[in-house]
XYZ file of C-alpha atoms in Angstrom:
492
model
C 84.695 109.180 173.692
C 86.570 112.284 172.695
C 89.113 112.600 175.508
C 92.717 111.593 175.891
C 93.712 108.647 178.058
C 96.977 108.662 179.955
C 96.907 105.045 181.063
C 96.098 101.779 179.377
C 95.978 99.298 182.275
C 93.526 99.579 185.153
C 93.549 98.000 188.603
C 90.640 96.561 190.561
C 90.793 99.622 192.790
C 90.456 101.871 189.723
C 87.277 100.077 188.717
C 85.720 100.175 192.179
C 86.487 103.863 192.612
C 85.225 104.674 189.147
C 81.960 102.804 189.670
C 81.390 104.721 192.894
C 82.136 108.031 191.159
C 79.810 107.233 188.264
C 76.956 106.501 190.659
C 77.712 109.665 192.608
C 77.587 111.626 189.352
C 74.293 109.968 188.453
C 72.774 111.046 191.783
C 73.924 114.624 191.195
C 72.568 114.553 187.638
C 69.163 113.540 188.997
C 69.210 116.529 191.377
C 70.201 118.858 188.539
C 67.329 117.674 186.359
C 64.901 118.571 189.153
C 65.854 122.184 189.710
C 68.904 123.303 187.705
C 68.880 125.936 184.966
C 69.863 124.248 181.699
C 70.600 126.299 178.617
C 67.691 125.672 176.222
C 66.369 129.101 175.231
C 67.495 128.888 171.598
C 68.326 125.342 170.491
C 71.776 125.136 168.924
C 72.688 122.440 166.414
C 75.982 120.794 165.567
C 77.507 118.476 162.954
C 80.391 116.001 163.129
C 81.723 114.390 159.966
C 84.146 111.472 159.941
C 86.405 111.442 156.894
C 88.486 108.959 154.916
C 91.944 109.668 153.519
C 92.872 108.058 150.205
C 95.863 108.135 147.896
C 95.880 108.653 144.128
C 94.816 105.048 143.504
C 91.905 105.238 146.006
C 93.754 103.082 148.544
C 93.461 104.190 152.201
C 96.216 106.659 153.126
C 97.512 105.857 156.630
C 98.745 109.373 157.302
C 96.228 111.201 159.484
C 98.763 112.509 162.010
C 100.964 113.968 159.291
C 97.960 115.469 157.496
C 96.556 116.962 160.702
C 99.856 118.777 161.159
C 99.491 120.221 157.651
C 95.847 121.231 158.247
C 96.616 122.900 161.602
C 92.942 123.546 162.339
C 91.410 122.652 165.747
C 88.117 121.748 164.027
C 89.880 118.637 162.653
C 90.828 115.753 164.938
C 92.079 112.189 164.701
C 89.674 109.286 164.553
C 90.107 105.579 165.189
C 92.044 104.602 162.059
C 95.146 106.226 160.616
C 93.137 106.804 157.409
C 90.425 108.724 159.322
C 89.885 112.321 160.398
C 86.936 114.042 162.053
C 85.606 117.513 161.280
C 83.546 119.250 163.954
C 81.499 122.105 162.524
C 80.998 125.139 164.735
C 77.602 124.897 166.498
C 74.939 127.282 165.233
C 71.251 128.069 164.975
C 69.568 126.853 161.797
C 67.037 129.672 161.686
C 67.284 132.005 158.726
C 70.303 131.098 156.606
C 71.896 128.745 159.130
C 72.093 125.884 156.645
C 73.738 128.131 154.049
C 76.273 129.141 156.693
C 76.946 125.471 157.452
C 77.443 124.781 153.753
C 79.830 127.699 153.260
C 81.916 126.757 156.303
C 82.002 123.012 155.591
C 82.953 123.416 151.959
C 85.662 125.902 152.896
C 87.078 123.671 155.653
C 87.069 120.580 153.459
C 88.654 122.396 150.517
C 91.473 123.733 152.716
C 91.988 120.300 154.280
C 92.048 118.650 150.856
C 94.616 121.151 149.624
C 96.867 120.471 152.597
C 96.346 116.703 152.469
C 97.743 116.866 148.939
C 101.135 117.674 150.505
C 101.054 114.093 151.795
C 99.789 112.691 148.471
C 96.306 112.203 149.912
C 92.787 113.520 149.527
C 89.558 113.393 151.483
C 86.650 111.082 150.701
C 83.214 111.442 152.314
C 81.708 107.943 152.344
C 80.181 105.587 154.924
C 82.695 102.774 154.296
C 85.702 103.257 152.045
C 84.990 100.628 149.356
C 88.658 99.777 148.753
C 89.364 98.671 152.334
C 90.640 95.129 152.858
C 91.269 93.005 155.922
C 94.978 93.851 155.613
C 94.174 97.532 156.143
C 92.020 97.071 159.252
C 94.550 95.791 161.768
C 95.678 97.027 165.174
C 98.887 98.505 163.773
C 96.788 100.930 161.724
C 94.909 102.386 164.705
C 95.658 106.043 165.348
C 98.529 106.635 167.718
C 96.429 108.473 170.315
C 96.558 106.340 173.444
C 92.793 106.483 174.014
C 92.196 104.310 170.957
C 94.743 101.722 172.069
C 93.229 101.648 175.544
C 89.732 101.268 174.148
C 90.889 98.431 171.908
C 92.576 96.636 174.798
C 89.514 96.947 177.021
C 86.982 95.784 174.423
C 89.091 92.841 173.248
C 89.965 91.999 176.845
C 86.323 92.076 177.928
C 85.395 89.707 175.111
C 88.306 87.381 175.789
C 88.469 86.072 172.230
C 88.570 87.228 168.616
C 85.680 89.314 167.333
C 83.567 87.588 164.693
C 82.167 89.543 161.751
C 79.279 87.781 160.031
C 77.215 89.996 157.715
C 74.721 88.452 155.308
C 73.499 90.768 152.601
C 73.487 90.566 148.810
C 76.715 88.629 149.398
C 78.111 87.296 152.665
C 81.144 88.257 154.701
C 82.378 86.024 157.492
C 85.729 86.627 159.138
C 87.452 87.218 162.481
C 89.539 90.056 163.871
C 91.752 90.367 166.941
C 91.154 94.122 167.326
C 88.464 96.783 166.960
C 90.227 98.149 163.860
C 87.285 97.216 161.553
C 85.258 99.831 163.430
C 87.477 102.442 161.758
C 85.760 101.578 158.480
C 82.546 103.111 159.855
C 82.662 106.821 159.004
C 79.555 108.640 160.120
C 77.692 111.920 159.984
C 76.412 112.956 163.396
C 73.823 115.601 164.232
C 73.533 117.360 167.592
C 70.343 119.062 168.723
C 70.155 120.967 171.987
C 66.924 120.340 173.899
C 65.360 121.288 177.226
C 65.228 118.643 179.982
C 61.440 118.442 179.956
C 61.307 117.807 176.192
C 64.351 115.553 175.875
C 62.363 112.310 176.014
C 60.059 113.482 173.217
C 62.997 114.343 170.961
C 64.867 111.122 171.728
C 61.782 108.976 171.156
C 61.069 110.765 167.891
C 64.695 110.286 166.824
C 64.429 106.564 167.474
C 61.167 106.330 165.532
C 62.626 107.967 162.403
C 66.095 106.368 162.514
C 65.018 103.778 159.957
C 63.787 106.415 157.523
C 67.019 108.365 157.872
C 69.123 105.288 157.137
C 66.995 104.226 154.166
C 67.243 107.543 152.329
C 70.828 108.297 153.437
C 72.491 104.861 153.046
C 76.015 105.076 151.605
C 77.930 101.956 152.725
C 77.192 98.967 150.456
C 80.695 97.412 150.251
C 83.111 95.919 152.760
C 86.177 93.787 151.960
C 85.094 93.654 148.326
C 81.645 92.241 149.026
C 78.257 93.859 148.480
C 76.447 93.499 151.795
C 73.796 95.868 153.211
C 72.860 99.255 151.749
C 74.190 100.637 155.050
C 76.682 97.949 156.052
C 78.094 100.397 158.604
C 75.226 99.519 160.968
C 76.008 95.801 161.119
C 79.770 96.367 161.131
C 79.699 98.807 164.035
C 77.399 96.540 166.042
C 79.711 93.559 165.597
C 83.158 95.182 165.646
C 82.731 96.619 169.164
C 80.776 93.731 170.712
C 82.280 92.878 174.086
C 80.081 89.776 174.517
C 81.180 86.207 173.780
C 78.439 83.877 172.552
C 77.488 82.770 176.066
C 76.674 86.314 177.190
C 74.710 86.939 174.004
C 72.654 83.822 174.766
C 71.950 85.173 178.260
C 70.522 88.364 176.804
C 73.342 90.660 177.958
C 72.936 93.992 176.183
C 75.407 94.987 173.446
C 77.384 98.215 173.767
C 76.237 99.298 170.299
C 72.591 99.510 171.127
C 69.328 100.630 169.620
C 67.741 100.408 173.067
C 64.713 98.474 174.219
C 62.003 100.952 175.239
C 60.622 104.440 174.848
C 61.739 106.753 177.639
C 60.125 109.356 179.882
C 63.302 111.272 180.824
C 66.926 111.617 179.794
C 67.701 110.126 183.195
C 66.364 106.780 181.975
C 69.224 106.513 179.458
C 72.042 107.489 181.805
C 70.662 105.195 184.488
C 70.482 102.284 182.018
C 74.084 102.910 181.013
C 75.220 102.707 184.620
C 73.051 99.700 185.458
C 73.754 97.546 182.419
C 77.293 98.315 181.235
C 80.553 97.747 183.127
C 83.159 100.485 182.723
C 85.630 100.207 179.858
C 87.862 103.148 180.804
C 87.703 103.615 184.599
C 89.454 106.995 184.744
C 88.520 109.226 187.681
C 88.721 112.992 187.933
C 89.395 114.998 191.084
C 86.013 116.740 191.086
C 83.500 115.939 193.834
C 80.243 116.705 192.013
C 78.263 116.967 195.250
C 80.564 119.646 196.614
C 80.483 121.567 193.330
C 76.682 121.471 193.253
C 76.340 122.592 196.873
C 78.779 125.437 196.213
C 76.543 126.718 193.418
C 78.819 125.560 190.601
C 78.186 123.440 187.526
C 79.476 119.871 188.001
C 81.438 118.405 185.087
C 80.228 114.872 185.872
C 83.347 113.643 184.094
C 83.030 109.968 184.977
C 79.378 109.797 183.929
C 80.133 111.518 180.627
C 83.094 109.236 179.900
C 81.025 106.148 180.650
C 78.220 107.463 178.444
C 80.764 107.843 175.636
C 81.568 104.113 175.743
C 77.941 103.035 175.247
C 77.239 103.451 171.548
C 73.553 104.244 171.246
C 72.392 105.206 167.768
C 70.764 108.216 169.438
C 72.982 109.140 172.360
C 72.093 111.455 175.260
C 74.706 114.145 175.894
C 75.308 116.327 178.947
C 77.783 119.118 178.293
C 78.827 122.567 179.499
C 79.307 125.586 177.259
C 80.307 129.022 178.538
C 79.650 127.894 182.089
C 76.060 126.743 181.411
C 75.027 123.087 181.256
C 72.906 121.814 178.404
C 71.487 118.569 177.028
C 71.698 117.291 173.453
C 70.415 114.441 171.368
C 73.344 113.097 169.348
C 71.932 111.409 166.241
C 74.518 108.867 165.013
C 72.692 106.722 162.471
C 73.922 108.196 159.170
C 77.058 107.672 157.071
C 79.246 110.482 155.818
C 78.785 111.796 152.267
C 78.340 111.736 149.403
C 78.546 115.577 149.207
C 78.161 118.520 151.553
C 74.763 119.331 150.070
C 73.654 115.695 150.523
C 74.709 115.764 154.165
C 72.920 119.051 154.792
C 69.807 117.657 153.102
C 70.006 114.766 155.568
C 70.403 117.305 158.373
C 67.413 119.378 157.297
C 65.271 116.249 157.003
C 66.299 115.089 160.492
C 66.003 118.412 162.305
C 62.682 119.248 160.694
C 61.080 115.827 161.045
C 62.217 115.215 164.612
C 60.800 118.561 165.714
C 57.481 117.954 164.001
C 57.075 114.516 165.562
C 58.363 115.539 169.005
C 55.816 118.352 169.184
C 52.884 116.439 167.637
C 49.659 116.221 169.603
C 49.670 112.432 169.331
C 53.239 111.136 169.663
C 54.436 108.644 167.080
C 55.871 106.482 169.872
C 52.381 106.033 171.334
C 51.373 104.363 168.043
C 54.544 102.460 167.072
C 55.981 99.693 169.225
C 59.633 100.014 170.106
C 60.345 96.586 168.631
C 58.807 97.740 165.332
C 61.079 100.805 165.351
C 64.117 98.543 165.794
C 62.966 96.104 163.111
C 62.428 99.051 160.756
C 65.957 100.256 161.510
C 67.628 97.036 160.465
C 65.323 96.569 157.467
C 66.311 100.045 156.268
C 70.016 99.321 156.760
C 69.687 96.143 154.696
C 67.582 97.465 151.828
C 68.105 101.232 151.733
C 65.757 102.888 149.258
C 64.094 99.529 148.640
C 63.076 99.062 152.271
C 59.498 98.453 153.335
C 58.787 99.850 156.808
C 55.928 99.425 159.255
C 54.244 102.723 160.059
C 51.172 103.586 162.169
C 47.881 103.755 160.219
C 49.723 102.781 157.018
C 50.879 99.266 157.785
C 53.819 98.057 155.692
C 54.758 100.804 153.242
C 57.703 101.420 150.868
C 59.996 103.976 152.467
C 59.948 106.189 149.369
C 56.157 106.415 149.518
C 56.261 107.070 153.258
C 58.713 109.947 152.799
C 57.074 111.538 149.758
C 53.465 111.341 150.876
C 53.722 111.713 154.644
C 57.070 112.742 156.130
C 58.427 115.480 153.877
C 55.486 117.824 154.669
C 56.116 117.228 158.369
C 59.823 117.933 157.966
C 58.993 121.175 156.174
C 56.679 122.214 159.013
C 59.381 121.392 161.554
C 61.920 123.537 159.721
C 59.386 126.357 159.677
C 59.193 125.976 163.450
C 62.945 126.533 163.622
C 62.586 129.623 161.438
C 64.598 128.192 158.522
C 64.476 130.384 155.420
C 61.945 128.921 152.932
C 64.495 128.843 150.107
C 66.884 126.792 152.251
C 64.080 124.491 153.383
C 62.858 123.823 149.850
C 66.317 123.331 148.355
C 67.455 120.783 150.933
C 64.205 118.857 151.304
C 64.040 118.869 147.497
C 67.206 116.742 147.515
C 65.468 114.162 149.735
C 62.418 114.262 147.467
C 64.476 113.626 144.346
C 66.360 110.758 145.961
C 63.007 109.111 146.626
C 61.695 109.790 143.117
C 64.841 108.476 141.409
C 65.516 105.686 143.921
C 69.132 106.785 144.081
C 71.091 107.536 147.228
C 74.819 107.018 147.783
C 74.499 103.248 148.210
C 72.432 102.902 145.032
C 74.913 104.977 143.024
C 77.882 102.947 144.287
C 76.309 99.600 143.409
C 75.177 100.860 139.987
C 78.662 102.229 139.259
C 80.366 98.971 140.243
C 77.879 96.930 138.206
C 78.537 99.158 135.179
C 82.326 98.831 135.578
C 82.069 95.052 135.830
C 79.633 94.603 132.948
C 80.582 97.368 130.551
C 84.314 97.725 131.224
C 85.072 94.080 131.936
C 86.657 94.830 135.323
C 86.864 92.378 138.186
C 85.376 93.419 141.519
C 88.567 94.909 142.961
C 89.279 96.999 139.875
C 85.622 98.073 139.706
C 85.675 99.245 143.327
C 88.832 101.280 142.775
C 87.397 102.775 139.593
C 84.156 103.623 141.374
C 85.951 105.208 144.349
C 88.031 107.438 142.071
C 84.947 108.520 140.126
C 83.130 109.115 143.423
C 85.974 111.371 144.601
C 85.704 113.463 141.417
C 81.920 113.837 141.595
C 81.994 114.589 145.319
C 83.915 117.781 144.679
C 81.180 119.124 142.408
C 78.808 119.330 145.412
C 76.010 118.179 143.126
C 73.641 115.836 145.002
C 74.213 112.130 144.416
C 70.874 111.509 142.708
C 72.185 113.622 139.769
C 75.503 111.762 139.397
C 76.116 109.866 136.124
C 76.949 106.194 136.559
C 79.439 105.877 133.677
C-alpha cells in the first residue's frame, strides 16, 4: 500500500462509492486480460528491502524521517515504524550479469545510506525482526508520521473492535495484546518482483505458492521477538496476527484473514483480484477521478486505482500486481515470504534460488501444483516458518523429506536450469546457488546463526537473555558489512 492518504475518516458514502468503483475496475481488468497488450516481452525483475535503524547499543533508532532527509535518495522511503526504511532497487533483467549489477547497486546504496544515517547516530541492520525490540518500542506513537500508516492503523483496529492478541508458540511462548498494528513494523521483509505474461501468470503464482515453504526454510532470519525464541521465521506468525481484522467470532465463522496464504490453485490472475473484491471489505475507501471504462474505450491504459489500492490491503504471501510503466501495463508476481538479510549476497542468493526455481516449475511439463494439494503447500509453509533448516516438508513422489535433502538433491538443479532459461551468466548462477547449497550442508541460515550466537553469549559469557540479544545484534551488524554469506560467520 505504497500511496499517500489525505484523509483518515471515511463516511458510508465513501465506502459505497469505493465499492462500486472497485467492481467497475474489476470489470475493466477482465476486459483487458482478454484482448489488451501487456508488456511481457522481456521479463523484468525487482527487489524491495525493508530495513531497521539501530543506535550504537543496537536499540531501535526512531529517526527514519530525519535519516531520509540525510539520505536524499528517492529509492529510499519510509516504512511502518519510525525505525524502518525501505529500499527499492531499480528494476532490471537478470540475464548476463544482472545479479552482479544488483549487488553493486545495493551495496553502494546501503553504504551511502549507512554513512548518512551516522549523522543521526544510527546505522542500518538487515534482519527479519530486530532482536532487541520490546513491547515498549512497538506502540502507536512510534508509527511513521506519514498519514497513510495512521489511517491504516485506525481502520484495522476499528474493524477488529478490540485489542489485537499476539499468541506465538515456538521454542518459547509469547502471549500479549496490542492496541495498534505497530508490532507489524517488526516484520522487515525482502520482496521479489517478477514480470509475467497474462497467460502464464497462474503458472508462476502457483509455482511460487508451492515453493514458499522451501524459501522460508532456507532463508529464515527472525527467531526472536520481545526477548523470546519463537519460530525460525517468527515474522510469518507475527504478520498474520498483527494485522488480523477478525475478532474471535469471525475467525470461528471461517472469515478469511487479510494476511493470507490463499485456499486454492488458480487458473488466472483474475481469480486473485476477484477473490480480493468478493471476500475483503475496503480498509481505505479512497476514490480517484478516473472512469476506467471511458479510458479503455478511448484507447488509453486505465490506472485502476481503486482496485490496486484494495489489492494492496490484502496481504497475500504471493501478491498479484497490476502496474503501468512507460505507458504500458504489465503484471507481476510479488513474492513476499522472505525476511531481509543477513547480507546483500545472502539476499541475492535467495533471489537467484526463487527466480530460477519458480521458472523451472512454472514451465515444467507436469506442474507441481497438479501433484501437491494446496493444503499441503500451506502446511509446508508454516512448518518451514517454525523449524527453518530443520523442517520436514511433504513433497510429491518423495513423501515427507528434510528440506535440506529436498533442496540439495532435487531443487537446486531445477533452479540452475531456470536461471539458464533467463540467460544468467554461469559464474553468477553458480556463486549464488552455491550459497544456498552451503547453507543446506552446514545447516546454518540467519535464524540458526542468531540462535547459536545467543546461546554462546548466554553459556560462555554468562549474559542474561537481554544482554545476549544486544551482543548478538551488534556482532551481526559488524559481520553484515563484510558481505560474507551467513553460513561462514563465526559464532563467537
